[in-house]
Short mmCIF file of C-alpha atoms in Angstrom, two decimals:
data_model
loop_
_atom_site.label_atom_id
_atom_site.label_comp_id
_atom_site.label_asym_id
_atom_site.label_seq_id
_atom_site.Cartn_x
_atom_site.Cartn_y
_atom_site.Cartn_z
CA MET A 280 48.46 173.99 73.80
CA ASN A 281 45.23 174.69 71.89
CA LYS A 282 44.40 177.66 74.13
CA ILE A 283 47.83 179.12 73.44
CA ILE A 284 47.31 178.84 69.67
CA VAL A 285 43.91 180.55 69.91
CA VAL A 286 45.27 183.36 72.12
CA LEU A 287 48.21 183.97 69.78
CA ILE A 288 45.94 184.10 66.75
CA LEU A 289 43.56 186.50 68.46
CA LEU A 290 46.39 188.78 69.55
CA PHE A 291 47.83 188.73 66.06
CA LEU A 292 44.47 189.54 64.53
CA LEU A 293 43.73 192.33 66.95
CA PHE A 294 47.07 194.12 66.81
CA SER A 295 48.58 193.52 63.39
CA MET A 296 47.94 195.13 60.05
CA PRO A 297 44.64 196.84 60.98
CA ALA A 298 44.41 198.60 57.63
CA MET A 299 44.50 195.30 55.73
CA ALA A 300 42.54 193.19 58.19
CA ARG A 301 39.06 192.01 57.33
CA SER A 302 36.30 192.94 59.71
CA ILE A 303 37.03 191.18 62.97
CA GLU A 304 34.64 192.97 65.30
CA LYS A 305 31.88 190.96 66.95
CA VAL A 306 33.37 187.64 65.88
CA ASN A 307 33.96 184.84 68.34
CA HIS A 308 37.27 183.69 66.85
CA LYS A 309 37.58 180.72 69.18
CA ALA A 310 34.17 179.38 68.10
CA GLU A 311 34.88 180.15 64.44
CA LEU A 312 38.20 178.27 64.59
CA LYS A 313 36.51 175.30 66.24
CA CYS A 314 33.79 175.20 63.57
CA LEU A 315 36.39 175.55 60.81
CA THR A 316 38.54 172.79 62.30
CA ASP A 317 35.51 170.52 62.79
CA MET A 318 34.45 171.16 59.19
CA ALA A 319 37.93 170.44 57.82
CA TYR A 320 38.32 167.31 59.96
CA THR A 321 34.94 165.82 59.07
CA GLU A 322 34.94 166.82 55.39
CA ALA A 323 38.59 166.30 54.41
CA GLY A 324 40.48 164.79 57.33
CA ILE A 325 41.76 161.90 55.24
CA GLU A 326 42.57 164.08 52.23
CA GLY A 327 45.83 165.53 53.55
CA GLU A 328 46.89 169.17 53.59
CA ARG A 329 45.72 169.96 50.04
CA GLY A 330 42.25 168.57 50.70
CA VAL A 331 41.95 170.39 54.01
CA LYS A 332 43.05 173.66 52.40
CA ALA A 333 40.54 173.21 49.58
CA VAL A 334 37.51 172.72 51.85
CA VAL A 335 38.64 175.61 54.07
CA ASP A 336 38.97 177.76 50.94
CA VAL A 337 35.38 176.94 49.97
CA MET A 338 34.28 178.16 53.39
CA PHE A 339 36.22 181.41 52.95
CA ASN A 340 34.66 181.86 49.50
CA ARG A 341 31.26 181.48 51.12
CA LEU A 342 32.10 184.12 53.71
CA GLU A 343 32.78 186.52 50.83
CA HIS A 344 29.62 185.66 48.87
CA LYS A 345 26.32 187.47 49.48
CA ALA A 346 24.25 184.27 49.19
CA PHE A 347 25.81 182.73 52.29
CA LYS A 348 26.05 183.52 55.98
CA ASN A 349 28.98 185.64 57.12
CA THR A 350 30.25 183.26 59.81
CA VAL A 351 31.99 179.90 59.58
CA CYS A 352 29.66 178.35 62.16
CA GLY A 353 26.60 179.75 60.41
CA ASN A 354 27.66 178.13 57.14
CA PHE A 355 28.86 174.84 58.66
CA TYR A 356 25.58 174.25 60.49
CA MET A 357 23.37 175.53 57.66
CA ARG A 358 20.75 172.92 56.77
CA ASN A 359 21.69 170.51 53.95
CA GLN A 360 25.11 172.03 53.36
CA TYR A 361 27.84 170.18 55.27
CA GLU A 362 27.33 166.47 55.88
CA GLY A 363 30.16 166.53 58.41
CA SER A 364 28.23 168.81 60.76
CA LYS A 365 26.21 165.73 61.78
CA TYR A 366 29.34 163.91 62.96
CA VAL A 367 31.14 166.58 65.00
CA SER A 368 30.37 164.94 68.33
CA ARG A 369 31.83 161.57 67.31
CA ARG A 370 35.14 160.42 68.69
CA LYS A 371 38.12 161.92 66.90
CA ASN A 372 41.66 160.85 66.10
CA MET A 373 43.14 163.63 68.23
CA ASP A 374 46.58 163.52 66.59
CA LEU A 375 44.99 164.15 63.19
CA TYR A 376 42.54 166.69 64.63
CA ASN A 377 45.37 168.69 66.25
CA LYS A 378 47.39 168.63 63.01
CA ILE A 379 44.39 169.93 61.06
CA GLN A 380 43.73 172.54 63.75
CA LYS A 381 47.21 174.00 63.26
CA GLN A 382 46.79 174.16 59.49
CA VAL A 383 43.33 175.70 59.81
CA ALA A 384 44.62 178.30 62.28
CA ARG A 385 47.30 179.40 59.78
CA GLU A 386 44.74 179.70 56.99
CA TYR A 387 42.36 181.59 59.29
CA VAL A 388 45.01 184.18 60.11
CA LEU A 389 45.94 184.56 56.43
CA TYR A 390 42.28 185.07 55.57
CA HIS A 391 41.80 187.75 58.21
CA ILE A 392 44.90 189.73 57.32
CA GLY A 393 44.04 189.69 53.62
CA ALA A 394 46.91 187.36 52.60
CA TRP A 395 44.80 184.27 51.88
CA LYS A 396 45.08 182.61 48.45
CA ASP A 397 42.15 180.58 47.14
CA SER A 398 43.07 177.15 45.75
CA THR A 399 39.57 176.32 44.51
CA ARG A 400 39.02 178.83 41.69
CA GLY A 401 36.21 180.50 43.58
CA SER A 402 34.27 177.33 44.37
CA LEU A 403 31.30 177.61 46.72
CA PHE A 404 30.32 173.94 46.90
CA PHE A 405 31.98 170.55 46.96
CA ASN A 406 30.96 166.92 47.20
CA THR A 407 32.36 163.43 46.67
CA THR A 408 29.70 162.17 44.24
CA GLY A 409 30.64 164.21 41.18
CA LYS A 410 26.97 165.02 40.67
CA PRO A 411 25.90 168.65 41.05
CA ALA A 412 23.27 169.12 43.75
CA THR A 413 21.45 171.66 41.59
CA ARG A 414 21.42 172.86 37.97
CA ARG A 415 22.66 176.26 39.13
CA VAL A 416 26.23 175.03 39.66
CA ALA A 417 29.02 174.09 37.29
CA LEU A 418 31.90 171.72 37.94
CA SER A 419 35.10 173.65 38.46
CA HIS A 420 37.60 170.85 39.12
CA LYS A 421 38.37 167.71 41.10
CA LEU A 422 40.92 167.39 43.90
CA GLY A 423 41.37 164.05 45.61
CA ARG A 424 37.92 162.62 46.35
CA HIS A 425 36.20 166.02 46.12
CA TYR A 426 34.51 167.72 43.18
CA PHE A 427 34.34 171.53 43.40
CA TYR A 428 31.58 173.71 41.95
CA THR A 429 30.93 177.36 41.20
CA ILE A 430 27.60 179.05 40.55
CA LYS A 431 26.72 179.25 36.85
CA VAL A 432 26.69 182.76 35.46
#
């Protein structure tokens, strides 16, 4: 089932709306989807659809920002950025993981065809402590257990 979803997404990305599509060359979409799903599961798995969308949106904002790496996996495994990257290999609730994977796949397609809508007001960071990790960020808003931050201008 998961392979079918990945194949359909890849076909859609490769053959639809090429004028609107973001750069998709040289990207391992299967690996990117796995990293995005792992990130959403470990960072917001218990937050429901809104929480999952919000943390995925932060990742997409990072992909668009010059200060961050241009791949999902590169950002997810970046040192001191995503706590959840340490727990990827742990046992998963596969029903929840598969549900999140479907939602993430939809968001991934929307991002790549240019139809994605950010729900985080441009946030580039989030945490559950409510304390900014650095003075360079400003609190944007709170959603569920997560606080979202943008870079101060």
